[in-house]
mmCIF file of C-alpha atoms and ligand atoms in Angstrom:
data_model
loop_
_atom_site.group_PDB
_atom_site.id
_atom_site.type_symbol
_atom_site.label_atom_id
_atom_site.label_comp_id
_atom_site.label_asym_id
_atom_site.label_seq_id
_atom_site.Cartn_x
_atom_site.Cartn_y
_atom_site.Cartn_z
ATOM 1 C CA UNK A 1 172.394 136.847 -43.176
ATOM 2 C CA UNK A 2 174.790 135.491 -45.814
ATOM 3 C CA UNK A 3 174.629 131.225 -46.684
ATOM 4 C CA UNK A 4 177.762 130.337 -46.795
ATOM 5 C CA UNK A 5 177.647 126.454 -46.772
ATOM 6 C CA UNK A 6 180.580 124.979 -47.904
ATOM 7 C CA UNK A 7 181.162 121.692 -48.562
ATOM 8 C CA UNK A 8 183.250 120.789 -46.150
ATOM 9 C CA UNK A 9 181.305 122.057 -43.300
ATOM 10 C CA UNK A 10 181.353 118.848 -40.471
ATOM 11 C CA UNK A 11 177.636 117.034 -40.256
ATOM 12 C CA UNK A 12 176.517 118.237 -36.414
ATOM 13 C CA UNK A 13 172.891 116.885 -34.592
ATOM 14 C CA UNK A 14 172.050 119.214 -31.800
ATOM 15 C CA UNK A 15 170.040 117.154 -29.626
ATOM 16 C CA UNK A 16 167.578 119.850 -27.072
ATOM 17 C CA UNK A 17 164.551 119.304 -24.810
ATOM 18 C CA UNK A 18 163.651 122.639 -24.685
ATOM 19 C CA UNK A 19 163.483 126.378 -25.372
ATOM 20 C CA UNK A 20 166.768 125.945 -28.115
ATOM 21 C CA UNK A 21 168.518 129.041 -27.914
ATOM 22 C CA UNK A 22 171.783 127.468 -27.891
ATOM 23 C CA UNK A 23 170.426 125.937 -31.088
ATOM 24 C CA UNK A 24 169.395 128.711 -32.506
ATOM 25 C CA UNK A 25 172.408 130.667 -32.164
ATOM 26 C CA UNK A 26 174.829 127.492 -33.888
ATOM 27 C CA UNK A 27 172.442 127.789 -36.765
ATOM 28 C CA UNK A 28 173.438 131.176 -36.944
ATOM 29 C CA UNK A 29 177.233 130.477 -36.404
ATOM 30 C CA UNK A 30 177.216 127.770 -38.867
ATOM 31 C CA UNK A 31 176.241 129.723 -41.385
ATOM 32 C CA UNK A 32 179.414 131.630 -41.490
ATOM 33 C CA UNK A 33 182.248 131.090 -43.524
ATOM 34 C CA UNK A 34 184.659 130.564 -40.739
ATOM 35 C CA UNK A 35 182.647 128.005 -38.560
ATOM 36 C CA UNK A 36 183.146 124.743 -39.852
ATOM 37 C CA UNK A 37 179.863 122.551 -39.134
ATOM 38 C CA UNK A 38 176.372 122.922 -40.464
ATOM 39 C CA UNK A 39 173.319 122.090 -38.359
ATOM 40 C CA UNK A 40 171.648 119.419 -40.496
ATOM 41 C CA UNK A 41 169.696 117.412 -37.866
ATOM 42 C CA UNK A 42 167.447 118.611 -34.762
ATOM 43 C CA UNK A 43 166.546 115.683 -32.152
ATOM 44 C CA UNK A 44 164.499 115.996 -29.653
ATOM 45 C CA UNK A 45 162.848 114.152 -26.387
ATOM 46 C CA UNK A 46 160.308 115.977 -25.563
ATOM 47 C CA UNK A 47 157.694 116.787 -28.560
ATOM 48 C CA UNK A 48 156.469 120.328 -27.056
ATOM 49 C CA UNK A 49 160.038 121.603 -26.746
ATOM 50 C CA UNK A 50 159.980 125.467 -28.298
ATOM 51 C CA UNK A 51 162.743 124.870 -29.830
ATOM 52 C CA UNK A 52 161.501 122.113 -32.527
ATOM 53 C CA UNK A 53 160.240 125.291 -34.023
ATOM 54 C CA UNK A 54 164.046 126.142 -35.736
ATOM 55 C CA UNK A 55 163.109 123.254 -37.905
ATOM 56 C CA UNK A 56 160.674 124.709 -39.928
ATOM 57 C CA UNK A 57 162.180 128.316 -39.807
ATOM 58 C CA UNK A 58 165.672 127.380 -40.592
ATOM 59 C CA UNK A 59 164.933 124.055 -43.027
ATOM 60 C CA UNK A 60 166.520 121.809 -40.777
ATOM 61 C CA UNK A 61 165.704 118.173 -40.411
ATOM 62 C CA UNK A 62 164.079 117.261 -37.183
ATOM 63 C CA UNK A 63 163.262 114.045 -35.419
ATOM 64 C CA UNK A 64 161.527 113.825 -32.034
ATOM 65 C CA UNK A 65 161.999 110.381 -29.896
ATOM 66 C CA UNK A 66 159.807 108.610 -27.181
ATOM 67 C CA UNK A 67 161.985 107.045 -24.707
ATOM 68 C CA UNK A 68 160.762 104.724 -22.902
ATOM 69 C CA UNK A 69 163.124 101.811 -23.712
ATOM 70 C CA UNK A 70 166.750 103.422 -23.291
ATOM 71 C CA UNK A 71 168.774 101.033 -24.835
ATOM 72 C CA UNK A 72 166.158 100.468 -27.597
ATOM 73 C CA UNK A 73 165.844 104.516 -28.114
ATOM 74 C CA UNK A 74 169.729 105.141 -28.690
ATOM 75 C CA UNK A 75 170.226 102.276 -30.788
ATOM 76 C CA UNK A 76 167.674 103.584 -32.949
ATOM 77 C CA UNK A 77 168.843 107.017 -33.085
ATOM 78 C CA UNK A 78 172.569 105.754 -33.315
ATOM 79 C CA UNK A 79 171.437 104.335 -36.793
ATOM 80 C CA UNK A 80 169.283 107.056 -37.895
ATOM 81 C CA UNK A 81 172.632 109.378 -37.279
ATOM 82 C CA UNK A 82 174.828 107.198 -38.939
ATOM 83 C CA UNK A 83 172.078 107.028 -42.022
ATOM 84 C CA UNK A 84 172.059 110.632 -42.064
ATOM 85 C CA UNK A 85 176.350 110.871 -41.823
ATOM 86 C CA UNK A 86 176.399 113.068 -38.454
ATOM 87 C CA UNK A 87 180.245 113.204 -37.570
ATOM 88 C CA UNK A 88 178.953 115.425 -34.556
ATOM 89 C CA UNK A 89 176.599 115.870 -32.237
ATOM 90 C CA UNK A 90 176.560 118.796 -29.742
ATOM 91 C CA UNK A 91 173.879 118.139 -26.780
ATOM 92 C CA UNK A 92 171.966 121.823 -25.915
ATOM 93 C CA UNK A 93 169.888 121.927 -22.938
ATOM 94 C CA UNK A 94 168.973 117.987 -24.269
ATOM 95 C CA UNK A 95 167.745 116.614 -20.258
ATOM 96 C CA UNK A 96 168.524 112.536 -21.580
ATOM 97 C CA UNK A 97 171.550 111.019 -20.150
ATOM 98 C CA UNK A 98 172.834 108.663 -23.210
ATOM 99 C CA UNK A 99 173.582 104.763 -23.284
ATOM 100 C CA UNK A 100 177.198 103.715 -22.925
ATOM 101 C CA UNK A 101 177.005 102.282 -25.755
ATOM 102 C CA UNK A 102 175.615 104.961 -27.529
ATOM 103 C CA UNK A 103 178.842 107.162 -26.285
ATOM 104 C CA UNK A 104 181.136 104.726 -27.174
ATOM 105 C CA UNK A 105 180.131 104.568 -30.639
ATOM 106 C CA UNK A 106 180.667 108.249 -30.657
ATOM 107 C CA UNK A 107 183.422 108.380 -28.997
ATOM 108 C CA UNK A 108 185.078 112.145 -29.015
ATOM 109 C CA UNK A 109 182.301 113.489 -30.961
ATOM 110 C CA UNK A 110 179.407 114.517 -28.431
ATOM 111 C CA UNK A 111 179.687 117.573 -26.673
ATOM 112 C CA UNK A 112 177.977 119.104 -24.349
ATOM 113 C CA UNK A 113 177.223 122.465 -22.709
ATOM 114 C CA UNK A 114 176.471 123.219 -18.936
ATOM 115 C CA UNK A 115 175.836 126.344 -16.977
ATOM 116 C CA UNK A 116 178.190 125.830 -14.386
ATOM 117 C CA UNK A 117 181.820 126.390 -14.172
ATOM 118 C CA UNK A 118 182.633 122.303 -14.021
ATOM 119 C CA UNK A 119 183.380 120.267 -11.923
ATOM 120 C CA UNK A 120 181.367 122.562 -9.435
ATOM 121 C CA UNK A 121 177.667 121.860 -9.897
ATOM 122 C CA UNK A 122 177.019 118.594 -12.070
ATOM 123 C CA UNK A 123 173.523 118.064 -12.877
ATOM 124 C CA UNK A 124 170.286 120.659 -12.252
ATOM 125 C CA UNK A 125 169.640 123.589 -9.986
ATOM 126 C CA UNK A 126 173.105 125.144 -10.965
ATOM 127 C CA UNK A 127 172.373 128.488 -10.501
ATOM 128 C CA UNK A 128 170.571 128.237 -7.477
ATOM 129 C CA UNK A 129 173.536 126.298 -5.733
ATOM 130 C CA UNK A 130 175.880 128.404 -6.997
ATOM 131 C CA UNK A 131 173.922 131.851 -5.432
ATOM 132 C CA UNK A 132 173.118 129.506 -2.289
ATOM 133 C CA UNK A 133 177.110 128.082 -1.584
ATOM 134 C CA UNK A 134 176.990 131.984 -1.772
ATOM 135 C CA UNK A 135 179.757 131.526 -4.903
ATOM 136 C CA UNK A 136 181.478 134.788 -6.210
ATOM 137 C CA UNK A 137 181.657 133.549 -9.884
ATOM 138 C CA UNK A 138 179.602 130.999 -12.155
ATOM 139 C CA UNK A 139 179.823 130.182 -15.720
ATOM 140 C CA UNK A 140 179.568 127.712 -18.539
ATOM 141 C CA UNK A 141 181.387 125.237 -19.782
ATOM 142 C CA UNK A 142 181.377 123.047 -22.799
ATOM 143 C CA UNK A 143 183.178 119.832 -22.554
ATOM 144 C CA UNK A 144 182.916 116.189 -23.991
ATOM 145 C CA UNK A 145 180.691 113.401 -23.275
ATOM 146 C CA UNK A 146 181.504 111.019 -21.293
ATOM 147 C CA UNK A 147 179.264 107.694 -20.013
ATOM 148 C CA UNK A 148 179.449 109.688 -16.513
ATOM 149 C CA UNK A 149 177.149 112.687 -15.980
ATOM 150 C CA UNK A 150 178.818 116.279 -17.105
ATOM 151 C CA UNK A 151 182.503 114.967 -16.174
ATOM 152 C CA UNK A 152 184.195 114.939 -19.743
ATOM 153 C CA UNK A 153 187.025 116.614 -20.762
ATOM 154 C CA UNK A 154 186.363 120.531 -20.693
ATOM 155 C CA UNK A 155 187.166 122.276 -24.142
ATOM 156 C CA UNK A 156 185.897 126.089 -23.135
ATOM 157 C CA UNK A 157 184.459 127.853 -20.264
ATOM 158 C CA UNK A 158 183.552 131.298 -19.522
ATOM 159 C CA UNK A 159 183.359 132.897 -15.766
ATOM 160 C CA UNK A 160 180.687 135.180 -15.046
ATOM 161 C CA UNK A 161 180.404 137.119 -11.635
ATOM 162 C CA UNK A 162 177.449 136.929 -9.352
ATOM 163 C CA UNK A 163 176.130 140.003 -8.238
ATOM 164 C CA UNK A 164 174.631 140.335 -5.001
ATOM 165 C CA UNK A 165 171.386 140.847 -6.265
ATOM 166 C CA UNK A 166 171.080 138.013 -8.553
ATOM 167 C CA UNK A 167 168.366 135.186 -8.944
ATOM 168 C CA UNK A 168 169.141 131.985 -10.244
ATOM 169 C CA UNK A 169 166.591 133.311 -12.838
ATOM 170 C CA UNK A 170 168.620 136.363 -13.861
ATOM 171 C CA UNK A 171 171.927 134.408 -13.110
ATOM 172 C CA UNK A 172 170.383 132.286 -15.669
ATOM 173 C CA UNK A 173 170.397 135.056 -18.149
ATOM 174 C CA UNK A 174 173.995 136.198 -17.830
ATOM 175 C CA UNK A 175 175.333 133.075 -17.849
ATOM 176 C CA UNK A 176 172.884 131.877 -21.602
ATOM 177 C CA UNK A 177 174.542 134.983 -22.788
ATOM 178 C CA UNK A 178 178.115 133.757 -22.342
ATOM 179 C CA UNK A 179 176.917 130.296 -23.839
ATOM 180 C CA UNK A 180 175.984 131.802 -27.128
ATOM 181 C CA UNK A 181 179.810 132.989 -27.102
ATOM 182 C CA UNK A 182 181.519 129.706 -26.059
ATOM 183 C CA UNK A 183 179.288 126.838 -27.381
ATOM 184 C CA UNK A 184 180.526 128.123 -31.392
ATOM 185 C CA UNK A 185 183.762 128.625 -30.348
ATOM 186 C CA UNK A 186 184.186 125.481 -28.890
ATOM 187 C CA UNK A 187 183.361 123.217 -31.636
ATOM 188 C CA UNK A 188 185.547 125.701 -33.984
ATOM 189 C CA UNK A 189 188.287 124.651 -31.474
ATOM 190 C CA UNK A 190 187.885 120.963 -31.293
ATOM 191 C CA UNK A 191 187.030 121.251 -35.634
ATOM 192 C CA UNK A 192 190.404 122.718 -36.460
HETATM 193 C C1 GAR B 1 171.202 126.024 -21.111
HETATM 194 O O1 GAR B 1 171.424 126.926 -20.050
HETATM 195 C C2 GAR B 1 172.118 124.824 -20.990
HETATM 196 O O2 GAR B 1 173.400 125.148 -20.483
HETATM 197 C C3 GAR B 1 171.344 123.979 -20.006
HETATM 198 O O3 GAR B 1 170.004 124.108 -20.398
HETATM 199 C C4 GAR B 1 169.813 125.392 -21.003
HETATM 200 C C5 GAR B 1 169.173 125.202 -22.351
HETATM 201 O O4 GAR B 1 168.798 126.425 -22.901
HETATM 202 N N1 GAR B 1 171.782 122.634 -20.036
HETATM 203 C C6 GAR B 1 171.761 121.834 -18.975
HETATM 204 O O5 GAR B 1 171.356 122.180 -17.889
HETATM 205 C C7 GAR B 1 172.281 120.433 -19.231
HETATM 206 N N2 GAR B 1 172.515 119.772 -18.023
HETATM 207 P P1 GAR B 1 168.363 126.538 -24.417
HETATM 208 O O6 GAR B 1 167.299 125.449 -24.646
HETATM 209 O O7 GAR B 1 167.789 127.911 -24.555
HETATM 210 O O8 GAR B 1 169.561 126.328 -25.264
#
């Protein structure tokens, strides 16, 4: 793969909790000419999250936070992202809901993507609701932040059909596929 980091290439945080292959594939996207952010910090909650491992493959900062004082946390890492000049953060798969405050002082510059065609199916369990409300179609969606769990305004989403004999487990599957489509795409929409 070609490095083609530019300088103007937007500062972006992707905050996980877990396996990271949304993170993953913006590392590979931001390496591309036409995608303008670079992945220059990883945060994470949860210190055994697989995909803290990008770090040391790909070069990449990474920080990993104890939270047991909310308010306390995000102040903290709201100054550790201003020290490091983040201008975006894109939240993948990261199970934290953020302070208010925290949001505010981001405003318009967290996103966020969820595997559910929103508004349908805030929150966890998507797939299996989805399959159970016996739903012909799910998706994804990436939208923005707000202080109110998965409601901000959506920038992309992508339907993807349920078969008959899917699983939320290989429902799960199709519909990661599709985010490793619309998650780039989206910040390159909201970028230029
Ligand atoms: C993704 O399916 C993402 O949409 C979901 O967690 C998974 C993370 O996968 N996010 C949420 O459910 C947020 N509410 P990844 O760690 O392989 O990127």
């Amino acid at each position: 793969m070609k490095k083609l980091i530019g300088p103007k290439k937007v500062k972006t945080a992707v905050f996980i909790s877990g396996k990271g292959s949304n993170l993953k594939n913006l590392i590979k996207f931001s390496r591309f000419k036409k995608y303008p952010f670079s992945i220059n910090l990883i945060i994470s909650n949860n210190k055994k999250a697989k995909g803290l491992k990008y770090s040391k493959k790909y070069n990449i900062e990474k920080k990993i936070i104890k939270y047991d004082k909310k308010l306390k946390t995000d102040k903290m890492i709201l100054n550790f992202l201003i020290k490091k000049k983040i201008e975006l953060i894109c939240l993948a798969g990261f199970m934290k809901i953020l302070s208010k405050n925290f949001i505010k002082n981001f405003k318009g510059k967290i996103i966020n993507i969820h595997p559910s065609l929103l508004p349908k199916y805030k929150g966890l369990n998507t797939h299996l609701r989805a399959i159970k409300n016996n739903d012909k179609f799910s998706g994804c969606t990436v939208h923005h932040v707000t202080s109110k769990l998965d409601t901000g305004k959506i920038i992309l989403q992508i339907k993807v059909k349920i078969d008959k004999k899917d699983t939320p487990e290989t429902l799960a599957k199709k519909i990661l596929k599709k985010e490793h489509l619309i998650y780039p795409a989206a910040i390159k929409k909201i970028l230029n």
